PDB file of N, CA and C in Angstrom:
ATOM      1  N   MET A 566      22.314   9.096  40.918  1.00 52.00           N
ATOM      2  CA  MET A 566      21.997   7.869  40.048  1.00 52.00           C
ATOM      3  C   MET A 566      23.404   7.495  39.457  1.00 52.00           C
ATOM      4  N   SER A 567      23.554   6.180  39.378  1.00 59.00           N
ATOM      5  CA  SER A 567      24.844   5.599  38.826  1.00 59.00           C
ATOM      6  C   SER A 567      24.893   5.783  37.318  1.00 59.00           C
ATOM      7  N   ALA A 568      26.110   5.769  36.799  1.00 58.00           N
ATOM      8  CA  ALA A 568      26.304   5.851  35.395  1.00 58.00           C
ATOM      9  C   ALA A 568      25.709   4.636  34.694  1.00 58.00           C
ATOM     10  N   GLN A 569      25.738   3.446  35.391  1.00 59.00           N
ATOM     11  CA  GLN A 569      25.077   2.353  34.769  1.00 59.00           C
ATOM     12  C   GLN A 569      23.598   2.514  34.643  1.00 59.00           C
ATOM     13  N   MET A 570      22.852   3.088  35.645  1.00 59.00           N
ATOM     14  CA  MET A 570      21.455   3.325  35.524  1.00 59.00           C
ATOM     15  C   MET A 570      21.170   4.271  34.451  1.00 59.00           C
ATOM     16  N   GLU A 571      21.981   5.312  34.390  1.00 63.00           N
ATOM     17  CA  GLU A 571      21.659   6.330  33.254  1.00 63.00           C
ATOM     18  C   GLU A 571      21.787   5.635  31.884  1.00 63.00           C
ATOM     19  N   LEU A 572      22.758   4.817  31.711  1.00 58.00           N
ATOM     20  CA  LEU A 572      22.900   4.060  30.486  1.00 58.00           C
ATOM     21  C   LEU A 572      21.653   3.189  30.172  1.00 58.00           C
ATOM     22  N   LEU A 573      21.168   2.484  31.235  1.00 65.00           N
ATOM     23  CA  LEU A 573      20.006   1.636  31.048  1.00 65.00           C
ATOM     24  C   LEU A 573      18.774   2.479  30.729  1.00 65.00           C
ATOM     25  N   ASP A 574      18.666   3.659  31.193  1.00 66.00           N
ATOM     26  CA  ASP A 574      17.438   4.475  31.173  1.00 66.00           C
ATOM     27  C   ASP A 574      17.522   5.222  29.751  1.00 66.00           C
ATOM     28  N   TRP A 575      18.650   5.233  29.153  1.00 63.00           N
ATOM     29  CA  TRP A 575      18.732   5.957  27.835  1.00 63.00           C
ATOM     30  C   TRP A 575      17.875   5.347  26.722  1.00 63.00           C
ATOM     31  N   ASN A 576      17.110   6.235  26.119  1.00 67.00           N
ATOM     32  CA  ASN A 576      16.306   5.721  25.019  1.00 67.00           C
ATOM     33  C   ASN A 576      16.476   6.595  23.860  1.00 67.00           C
ATOM     34  N   ARG A 577      17.142   6.088  22.858  1.00 66.00           N
ATOM     35  CA  ARG A 577      17.442   6.891  21.663  1.00 66.00           C
ATOM     36  C   ARG A 577      16.189   7.047  20.795  1.00 66.00           C
ATOM     37  N   GLY A 578      15.203   6.412  21.008  1.00 69.00           N
ATOM     38  CA  GLY A 578      13.893   6.510  20.149  1.00 69.00           C
ATOM     39  C   GLY A 578      14.057   5.624  19.107  1.00 69.00           C
ATOM     40  N   CYS A 579      13.004   5.499  18.328  1.00 68.00           N
ATOM     41  CA  CYS A 579      13.063   4.645  17.098  1.00 68.00           C
ATOM     42  C   CYS A 579      12.275   5.226  15.977  1.00 68.00           C
ATOM     43  N   HIS A 580      12.534   4.746  14.762  1.00 64.00           N
ATOM     44  CA  HIS A 580      11.893   5.186  13.600  1.00 64.00           C
ATOM     45  C   HIS A 580      11.376   3.955  12.881  1.00 64.00           C
ATOM     46  N   VAL A 581      10.175   3.690  12.673  1.00 63.00           N
ATOM     47  CA  VAL A 581       9.589   2.517  12.018  1.00 63.00           C
ATOM     48  C   VAL A 581       9.682   2.720  10.526  1.00 63.00           C
ATOM     49  N   ILE A 582      10.351   1.772   9.886  1.00 67.00           N
ATOM     50  CA  ILE A 582      10.463   1.821   8.480  1.00 67.00           C
ATOM     51  C   ILE A 582       9.579   0.648   7.919  1.00 67.00           C
ATOM     52  N   ALA A 583       8.499   0.951   7.457  1.00 72.00           N
ATOM     53  CA  ALA A 583       7.529   0.026   6.896  1.00 72.00           C
ATOM     54  C   ALA A 583       7.866  -0.473   5.515  1.00 72.00           C
ATOM     55  N   PHE A 584       7.504  -1.715   5.212  1.00 84.00           N
ATOM     56  CA  PHE A 584       7.730  -2.208   3.874  1.00 84.00           C
ATOM     57  C   PHE A 584       6.958  -1.417   2.962  1.00 84.00           C
ATOM     58  N   PRO A 585       7.481  -0.810   1.896  1.00 89.00           N
ATOM     59  CA  PRO A 585       6.826   0.016   1.048  1.00 89.00           C
ATOM     60  C   PRO A 585       5.611  -0.830   0.351  1.00 89.00           C
ATOM     61  N   LEU A 586       4.446  -0.047   0.234  1.00 92.00           N
ATOM     62  CA  LEU A 586       3.322  -0.620  -0.413  1.00 92.00           C
ATOM     63  C   LEU A 586       3.574  -0.995  -1.822  1.00 92.00           C
ATOM     64  N   ILE A 587       4.341  -0.189  -2.463  1.00 92.00           N
ATOM     65  CA  ILE A 587       4.752  -0.394  -3.906  1.00 92.00           C
ATOM     66  C   ILE A 587       5.433  -1.723  -4.122  1.00 92.00           C
ATOM     67  N   ARG A 588       6.062  -2.294  -3.163  1.00 93.00           N
ATOM     68  CA  ARG A 588       6.762  -3.529  -3.174  1.00 93.00           C
ATOM     69  C   ARG A 588       5.956  -4.762  -2.804  1.00 93.00           C
ATOM     70  N   ARG A 589       4.729  -4.523  -2.521  1.00 94.00           N
ATOM     71  CA  ARG A 589       3.794  -5.642  -2.062  1.00 94.00           C
ATOM     72  C   ARG A 589       3.084  -6.135  -3.266  1.00 94.00           C
ATOM     73  N   LEU A 590       3.908  -6.742  -4.155  1.00 96.00           N
ATOM     74  CA  LEU A 590       3.444  -7.144  -5.432  1.00 96.00           C
ATOM     75  C   LEU A 590       2.232  -8.135  -5.315  1.00 96.00           C
ATOM     76  N   GLY A 591       2.279  -9.037  -4.320  1.00 96.00           N
ATOM     77  CA  GLY A 591       1.056  -9.926  -4.277  1.00 96.00           C
ATOM     78  C   GLY A 591      -0.167  -9.323  -3.899  1.00 96.00           C
ATOM     79  N   ARG A 592      -0.072  -8.317  -2.985  1.00 96.00           N
ATOM     80  CA  ARG A 592      -1.279  -7.376  -2.675  1.00 96.00           C
ATOM     81  C   ARG A 592      -1.723  -6.584  -3.889  1.00 96.00           C
ATOM     82  N   ILE A 593      -0.731  -6.009  -4.634  1.00 97.00           N
ATOM     83  CA  ILE A 593      -1.118  -5.250  -5.790  1.00 97.00           C
ATOM     84  C   ILE A 593      -1.863  -6.104  -6.854  1.00 97.00           C
ATOM     85  N   ARG A 594      -1.267  -7.269  -7.120  1.00 97.00           N
ATOM     86  CA  ARG A 594      -1.946  -8.136  -8.059  1.00 97.00           C
ATOM     87  C   ARG A 594      -3.323  -8.688  -7.596  1.00 97.00           C
ATOM     88  N   GLU A 595      -3.415  -8.960  -6.267  1.00 97.00           N
ATOM     89  CA  GLU A 595      -4.676  -9.426  -5.792  1.00 97.00           C
ATOM     90  C   GLU A 595      -5.834  -8.265  -5.864  1.00 97.00           C
ATOM     91  N   VAL A 596      -5.375  -7.116  -5.531  1.00 98.00           N
ATOM     92  CA  VAL A 596      -6.337  -5.946  -5.602  1.00 98.00           C
ATOM     93  C   VAL A 596      -6.665  -5.627  -7.109  1.00 98.00           C
ATOM     94  N   ALA A 597      -5.864  -5.721  -7.983  1.00 97.00           N
ATOM     95  CA  ALA A 597      -6.080  -5.470  -9.319  1.00 97.00           C
ATOM     96  C   ALA A 597      -6.994  -6.455  -9.940  1.00 97.00           C
ATOM     97  N   SER A 598      -6.758  -7.782  -9.605  1.00 97.00           N
ATOM     98  CA  SER A 598      -7.640  -8.877 -10.111  1.00 97.00           C
ATOM     99  C   SER A 598      -9.069  -8.558  -9.515  1.00 97.00           C
ATOM    100  N   LYS A 599      -9.142  -8.332  -8.328  1.00 97.00           N
ATOM    101  CA  LYS A 599     -10.509  -8.089  -7.682  1.00 97.00           C
ATOM    102  C   LYS A 599     -11.163  -6.907  -8.233  1.00 97.00           C
ATOM    103  N   MET A 600     -10.497  -5.932  -8.528  1.00 97.00           N
ATOM    104  CA  MET A 600     -11.018  -4.711  -9.156  1.00 97.00           C
ATOM    105  C   MET A 600     -11.657  -4.940 -10.520  1.00 97.00           C
ATOM    106  N   LEU A 601     -10.958  -5.882 -11.301  1.00 97.00           N
ATOM    107  CA  LEU A 601     -11.495  -6.325 -12.589  1.00 97.00           C
ATOM    108  C   LEU A 601     -12.690  -7.118 -12.485  1.00 97.00           C
ATOM    109  N   THR A 602     -12.980  -7.698 -11.367  1.00 97.00           N
ATOM    110  CA  THR A 602     -14.219  -8.530 -11.177  1.00 97.00           C
ATOM    111  C   THR A 602     -15.429  -7.755 -10.829  1.00 97.00           C
ATOM    112  N   LYS A 603     -15.236  -6.502 -10.382  1.00 97.00           N
ATOM    113  CA  LYS A 603     -16.308  -5.678  -9.985  1.00 97.00           C
ATOM    114  C   LYS A 603     -17.293  -5.215 -11.154  1.00 97.00           C
ATOM    115  N   SER A 604     -18.520  -5.504 -11.002  1.00 95.00           N
ATOM    116  CA  SER A 604     -19.449  -5.339 -12.120  1.00 95.00           C
ATOM    117  C   SER A 604     -19.913  -3.818 -12.369  1.00 95.00           C
ATOM    118  N   THR A 605     -19.722  -3.013 -11.453  1.00 96.00           N
ATOM    119  CA  THR A 605     -20.081  -1.629 -11.577  1.00 96.00           C
ATOM    120  C   THR A 605     -19.020  -0.757 -11.065  1.00 96.00           C
ATOM    121  N   ASP A 606     -18.950   0.524 -11.475  1.00 95.00           N
ATOM    122  CA  ASP A 606     -18.054   1.492 -10.925  1.00 95.00           C
ATOM    123  C   ASP A 606     -18.341   1.662  -9.447  1.00 95.00           C
ATOM    124  N   ARG A 607     -19.573   1.568  -9.103  1.00 97.00           N
ATOM    125  CA  ARG A 607     -19.920   1.858  -7.613  1.00 97.00           C
ATOM    126  C   ARG A 607     -19.207   0.674  -6.788  1.00 97.00           C
ATOM    127  N   HIS A 608     -19.375  -0.537  -7.274  1.00 97.00           N
ATOM    128  CA  HIS A 608     -18.671  -1.637  -6.523  1.00 97.00           C
ATOM    129  C   HIS A 608     -17.161  -1.489  -6.462  1.00 97.00           C
ATOM    130  N   ALA A 609     -16.583  -1.122  -7.504  1.00 96.00           N
ATOM    131  CA  ALA A 609     -15.148  -0.918  -7.658  1.00 96.00           C
ATOM    132  C   ALA A 609     -14.738   0.269  -6.717  1.00 96.00           C
ATOM    133  N   GLU A 610     -15.507   1.300  -6.656  1.00 97.00           N
ATOM    134  CA  GLU A 610     -15.219   2.421  -5.710  1.00 97.00           C
ATOM    135  C   GLU A 610     -15.371   2.002  -4.262  1.00 97.00           C
ATOM    136  N   ARG A 611     -16.344   1.169  -3.936  1.00 97.00           N
ATOM    137  CA  ARG A 611     -16.468   0.773  -2.608  1.00 97.00           C
ATOM    138  C   ARG A 611     -15.253  -0.156  -2.207  1.00 97.00           C
ATOM    139  N   TYR A 612     -14.867  -1.068  -3.148  1.00 98.00           N
ATOM    140  CA  TYR A 612     -13.846  -1.952  -2.858  1.00 98.00           C
ATOM    141  C   TYR A 612     -12.517  -1.093  -2.585  1.00 98.00           C
ATOM    142  N   ARG A 613     -12.381  -0.140  -3.447  1.00 97.00           N
ATOM    143  CA  ARG A 613     -11.267   0.753  -3.349  1.00 97.00           C
ATOM    144  C   ARG A 613     -11.154   1.459  -2.039  1.00 97.00           C
ATOM    145  N   ASP A 614     -12.355   1.936  -1.556  1.00 98.00           N
ATOM    146  CA  ASP A 614     -12.396   2.561  -0.339  1.00 98.00           C
ATOM    147  C   ASP A 614     -12.113   1.624   0.882  1.00 98.00           C
ATOM    148  N   GLN A 615     -12.525   0.430   0.766  1.00 98.00           N
ATOM    149  CA  GLN A 615     -12.149  -0.619   1.871  1.00 98.00           C
ATOM    150  C   GLN A 615     -10.699  -0.910   1.884  1.00 98.00           C
ATOM    151  N   VAL A 616     -10.113  -1.030   0.708  1.00 98.00           N
ATOM    152  CA  VAL A 616      -8.616  -1.296   0.672  1.00 98.00           C
ATOM    153  C   VAL A 616      -7.947  -0.143   1.224  1.00 98.00           C
ATOM    154  N   THR A 617      -8.235   1.067   0.819  1.00 98.00           N
ATOM    155  CA  THR A 617      -7.507   2.264   1.281  1.00 98.00           C
ATOM    156  C   THR A 617      -7.730   2.347   2.795  1.00 98.00           C
ATOM    157  N   THR A 618      -8.942   2.156   3.438  1.00 98.00           N
ATOM    158  CA  THR A 618      -9.179   2.294   4.790  1.00 98.00           C
ATOM    159  C   THR A 618      -8.257   1.240   5.545  1.00 98.00           C
ATOM    160  N   GLY A 619      -8.163   0.157   5.025  1.00 97.00           N
ATOM    161  CA  GLY A 619      -7.368  -0.979   5.651  1.00 97.00           C
ATOM    162  C   GLY A 619      -5.897  -0.600   5.614  1.00 97.00           C
ATOM    163  N   LEU A 620      -5.445  -0.140   4.423  1.00 96.00           N
ATOM    164  CA  LEU A 620      -4.022   0.255   4.402  1.00 96.00           C
ATOM    165  C   LEU A 620      -3.644   1.438   5.310  1.00 96.00           C
ATOM    166  N   LEU A 621      -4.603   2.484   5.410  1.00 96.00           N
ATOM    167  CA  LEU A 621      -4.302   3.615   6.194  1.00 96.00           C
ATOM    168  C   LEU A 621      -4.431   3.236   7.685  1.00 96.00           C
ATOM    169  N   GLY A 622      -5.205   2.304   8.064  1.00 96.00           N
ATOM    170  CA  GLY A 622      -5.327   1.830   9.426  1.00 96.00           C
ATOM    171  C   GLY A 622      -4.006   1.076   9.771  1.00 96.00           C
ATOM    172  N   HIS A 623      -3.519   0.308   8.971  1.00 93.00           N
ATOM    173  CA  HIS A 623      -2.259  -0.368   9.190  1.00 93.00           C
ATOM    174  C   HIS A 623      -1.091   0.627   9.399  1.00 93.00           C
ATOM    175  N   MET A 624      -1.009   1.567   8.431  1.00 93.00           N
ATOM    176  CA  MET A 624       0.157   2.558   8.575  1.00 93.00           C
ATOM    177  C   MET A 624       0.038   3.501   9.743  1.00 93.00           C
ATOM    178  N   THR A 625      -1.253   3.740  10.123  1.00 94.00           N
ATOM    179  CA  THR A 625      -1.466   4.662  11.192  1.00 94.00           C
ATOM    180  C   THR A 625      -1.053   3.855  12.514  1.00 94.00           C
ATOM    181  N   ARG A 626      -1.271   2.580  12.589  1.00 92.00           N
ATOM    182  CA  ARG A 626      -0.931   1.721  13.785  1.00 92.00           C
ATOM    183  C   ARG A 626       0.667   1.725  13.923  1.00 92.00           C
ATOM    184  N   LEU A 627       1.334   1.764  12.715  1.00 89.00           N
ATOM    185  CA  LEU A 627       2.795   1.739  12.703  1.00 89.00           C
ATOM    186  C   LEU A 627       3.371   3.220  12.927  1.00 89.00           C
ATOM    187  N   ALA A 628       2.481   4.127  13.109  1.00 88.00           N
ATOM    188  CA  ALA A 628       2.945   5.596  13.257  1.00 88.00           C
ATOM    189  C   ALA A 628       3.627   6.094  12.125  1.00 88.00           C
ATOM    190  N   ILE A 629       3.234   5.837  10.949  1.00 90.00           N
ATOM    191  CA  ILE A 629       3.715   6.395   9.765  1.00 90.00           C
ATOM    192  C   ILE A 629       3.125   7.759   9.600  1.00 90.00           C
ATOM    193  N   PRO A 630       4.045   8.837   9.456  1.00 90.00           N
ATOM    194  CA  PRO A 630       3.552  10.124   9.213  1.00 90.00           C
ATOM    195  C   PRO A 630       2.430  10.263   8.048  1.00 90.00           C
ATOM    196  N   GLU A 631       1.559  11.086   8.281  1.00 93.00           N
ATOM    197  CA  GLU A 631       0.517  11.267   7.234  1.00 93.00           C
ATOM    198  C   GLU A 631       0.974  11.492   5.837  1.00 93.00           C
ATOM    199  N   ARG A 632       1.944  12.311   5.714  1.00 93.00           N
ATOM    200  CA  ARG A 632       2.431  12.675   4.460  1.00 93.00           C
ATOM    201  C   ARG A 632       3.019  11.431   3.759  1.00 93.00           C
ATOM    202  N   GLU A 633       3.790  10.554   4.503  1.00 92.00           N
ATOM    203  CA  GLU A 633       4.293   9.415   3.960  1.00 92.00           C
ATOM    204  C   GLU A 633       3.186   8.475   3.554  1.00 92.00           C
ATOM    205  N   GLN A 634       2.040   8.400   4.443  1.00 94.00           N
ATOM    206  CA  GLN A 634       0.970   7.521   4.060  1.00 94.00           C
ATOM    207  C   GLN A 634       0.374   7.925   2.756  1.00 94.00           C
ATOM    208  N   ASP A 635       0.268   9.228   2.490  1.00 95.00           N
ATOM    209  CA  ASP A 635      -0.297   9.705   1.225  1.00 95.00           C
ATOM    210  C   ASP A 635       0.561   9.264   0.090  1.00 95.00           C
ATOM    211  N   GLU A 636       1.830   9.427   0.181  1.00 94.00           N
ATOM    212  CA  GLU A 636       2.847   8.971  -0.887  1.00 94.00           C
ATOM    213  C   GLU A 636       2.727   7.439  -1.163  1.00 94.00           C
ATOM    214  N   GLN A 637       2.663   6.749  -0.085  1.00 94.00           N
ATOM    215  CA  GLN A 637       2.525   5.299  -0.090  1.00 94.00           C
ATOM    216  C   GLN A 637       1.303   4.858  -0.798  1.00 94.00           C
ATOM    217  N   LEU A 638       0.189   5.498  -0.465  1.00 96.00           N
ATOM    218  CA  LEU A 638      -1.180   5.096  -1.130  1.00 96.00           C
ATOM    219  C   LEU A 638      -1.149   5.441  -2.617  1.00 96.00           C
ATOM    220  N   GLY A 639      -0.570   6.675  -2.912  1.00 97.00           N
ATOM    221  CA  GLY A 639      -0.584   7.104  -4.262  1.00 97.00           C
ATOM    222  C   GLY A 639       0.246   6.130  -5.119  1.00 97.00           C
ATOM    223  N   ALA A 640       1.341   5.725  -4.595  1.00 96.00           N
ATOM    224  CA  ALA A 640       2.257   4.716  -5.338  1.00 96.00           C
ATOM    225  C   ALA A 640       1.641   3.513  -5.536  1.00 96.00           C
ATOM    226  N   PHE A 641       0.809   2.975  -4.417  1.00 97.00           N
ATOM    227  CA  PHE A 641       0.235   1.753  -4.442  1.00 97.00           C
ATOM    228  C   PHE A 641      -0.847   1.691  -5.456  1.00 97.00           C
ATOM    229  N   TRP A 642      -1.713   2.761  -5.517  1.00 98.00           N
ATOM    230  CA  TRP A 642      -2.800   2.736  -6.504  1.00 98.00           C
ATOM    231  C   TRP A 642      -2.359   2.856  -7.898  1.00 98.00           C
ATOM    232  N   SER A 643      -1.231   3.645  -8.083  1.00 97.00           N
ATOM    233  CA  SER A 643      -0.623   3.712  -9.440  1.00 97.00           C
ATOM    234  C   SER A 643      -0.179   2.331  -9.804  1.00 97.00           C
ATOM    235  N   ALA A 644       0.358   1.548  -8.967  1.00 97.00           N
ATOM    236  CA  ALA A 644       0.761   0.236  -9.346  1.00 97.00           C
ATOM    237  C   ALA A 644      -0.359  -0.687  -9.603  1.00 97.00           C
ATOM    238  N   VAL A 645      -1.363  -0.526  -8.824  1.00 97.00           N
ATOM    239  CA  VAL A 645      -2.664  -1.267  -9.128  1.00 97.00           C
ATOM    240  C   VAL A 645      -3.145  -0.959 -10.493  1.00 97.00           C
ATOM    241  N   GLN A 646      -3.265   0.311 -10.805  1.00 97.00           N
ATOM    242  CA  GLN A 646      -3.710   0.681 -12.197  1.00 97.00           C
ATOM    243  C   GLN A 646      -2.854   0.142 -13.226  1.00 97.00           C
ATOM    244  N   ALA A 647      -1.537   0.130 -13.040  1.00 96.00           N
ATOM    245  CA  ALA A 647      -0.590  -0.498 -14.075  1.00 96.00           C
ATOM    246  C   ALA A 647      -0.846  -1.966 -14.096  1.00 96.00           C
ATOM    247  N   GLU A 648      -1.087  -2.640 -13.052  1.00 97.00           N
ATOM    248  CA  GLU A 648      -1.340  -3.989 -13.171  1.00 97.00           C
ATOM    249  C   GLU A 648      -2.660  -4.375 -13.732  1.00 97.00           C
ATOM    250  N   ILE A 649      -3.682  -3.487 -13.564  1.00 96.00           N
ATOM    251  CA  ILE A 649      -5.006  -3.708 -14.311  1.00 96.00           C
ATOM    252  C   ILE A 649      -4.764  -3.572 -15.723  1.00 96.00           C
ATOM    253  N   ALA A 650      -4.014  -2.526 -16.216  1.00 95.00           N
ATOM    254  CA  ALA A 650      -3.657  -2.313 -17.620  1.00 95.00           C
ATOM    255  C   ALA A 650      -2.962  -3.563 -18.174  1.00 95.00           C
ATOM    256  N   ARG A 651      -2.013  -4.110 -17.397  1.00 95.00           N
ATOM    257  CA  ARG A 651      -1.243  -5.254 -17.844  1.00 95.00           C
ATOM    258  C   ARG A 651      -2.225  -6.376 -17.966  1.00 95.00           C
ATOM    259  N   LEU A 652      -3.130  -6.623 -17.000  1.00 95.00           N
ATOM    260  CA  LEU A 652      -4.057  -7.770 -17.065  1.00 95.00           C
ATOM    261  C   LEU A 652      -5.048  -7.671 -18.199  1.00 95.00           C
ATOM    262  N   THR A 653      -5.458  -6.388 -18.457  1.00 93.00           N
ATOM    263  CA  THR A 653      -6.495  -6.119 -19.474  1.00 93.00           C
ATOM    264  C   THR A 653      -5.852  -6.239 -20.934  1.00 93.00           C
ATOM    265  N   TYR A 654      -4.696  -5.520 -21.077  1.00 90.00           N
ATOM    266  CA  TYR A 654      -4.215  -5.375 -22.461  1.00 90.00           C
ATOM    267  C   TYR A 654      -3.052  -6.260 -22.800  1.00 90.00           C
ATOM    268  N   GLY A 655      -2.420  -6.862 -21.706  1.00 80.00           N
ATOM    269  CA  GLY A 655      -1.288  -7.646 -21.907  1.00 80.00           C
ATOM    270  C   GLY A 655      -1.554  -9.068 -22.497  1.00 80.00           C
ATOM    271  N   ASN A 656      -2.713  -9.454 -22.345  1.00 64.00           N
ATOM    272  CA  ASN A 656      -3.094 -10.798 -22.791  1.00 64.00           C
ATOM    273  C   ASN A 656      -3.698 -10.760 -24.219  1.00 64.00           C
ATOM    274  N   ARG A 657      -3.562  -9.730 -24.926  1.00 65.00           N
ATOM    275  CA  ARG A 657      -4.077  -9.676 -26.322  1.00 65.00           C
ATOM    276  C   ARG A 657      -3.003 -10.410 -27.236  1.00 65.00           C
ATOM    277  N   PRO A 658      -3.463 -10.892 -28.437  1.00 63.00           N
ATOM    278  CA  PRO A 658      -2.515 -11.415 -29.226  1.00 63.00           C
ATOM    279  C   PRO A 658      -1.511 -10.509 -29.733  1.00 63.00           C
ATOM    280  N   GLY A 659      -0.275 -10.916 -29.742  1.00 59.00           N
ATOM    281  CA  GLY A 659       0.872 -10.127 -30.051  1.00 59.00           C
ATOM    282  C   GLY A 659       1.444  -9.360 -28.808  1.00 59.00           C
ATOM    283  N   GLY A 660       0.912  -9.834 -27.606  1.00 55.00           N
ATOM    284  CA  GLY A 660       1.513  -9.378 -26.362  1.00 55.00           C
ATOM    285  C   GLY A 660       1.108  -8.001 -26.020  1.00 55.00           C
ATOM    286  N   GLY A 661       0.205  -7.369 -26.711  1.00 52.00           N
ATOM    287  CA  GLY A 661      -0.264  -6.055 -26.450  1.00 52.00           C
ATOM    288  C   GLY A 661       0.707  -4.896 -26.614  1.00 52.00           C
ATOM    289  N   HIS A 662       1.773  -5.149 -27.288  1.00 53.00           N
ATOM    290  CA  HIS A 662       2.725  -4.147 -27.543  1.00 53.00           C
ATOM    291  C   HIS A 662       2.277  -3.227 -28.775  1.00 53.00           C
ATOM    292  N   VAL A 663       2.527  -1.928 -28.608  1.00 53.00           N
ATOM    293  CA  VAL A 663       2.134  -0.975 -29.649  1.00 53.00           C
ATOM    294  C   VAL A 663       3.392  -0.801 -30.513  1.00 53.00           C
ATOM    295  N   ALA A 664       3.133  -0.874 -31.850  1.00 48.00           N
ATOM    296  CA  ALA A 664       4.215  -0.765 -32.800  1.00 48.00           C
ATOM    297  C   ALA A 664       4.671   0.642 -33.043  1.00 48.00           C
TER     298      ALA A 664
END
């Protein structure tokens, strides 16, 4: 085999770097808003499961390691909770700040 063919056959491999879920502010805000519209805990839980399933499926297709998926999901749902708190308490008179 020639040196040129060996060079063309060389595959260094790749590592997919997904855009972190914590930085998907539009998605975080959308999910938080929809969570607030759910009339029961059961509906909110079902919606949360649907979002989680979708995010996991996306990361699995990108071949993101399971440990990183767990970290990404935890950070995403923490950000959603923070957004829910902001939407719920941030609109109070006085800006919702505690003295």
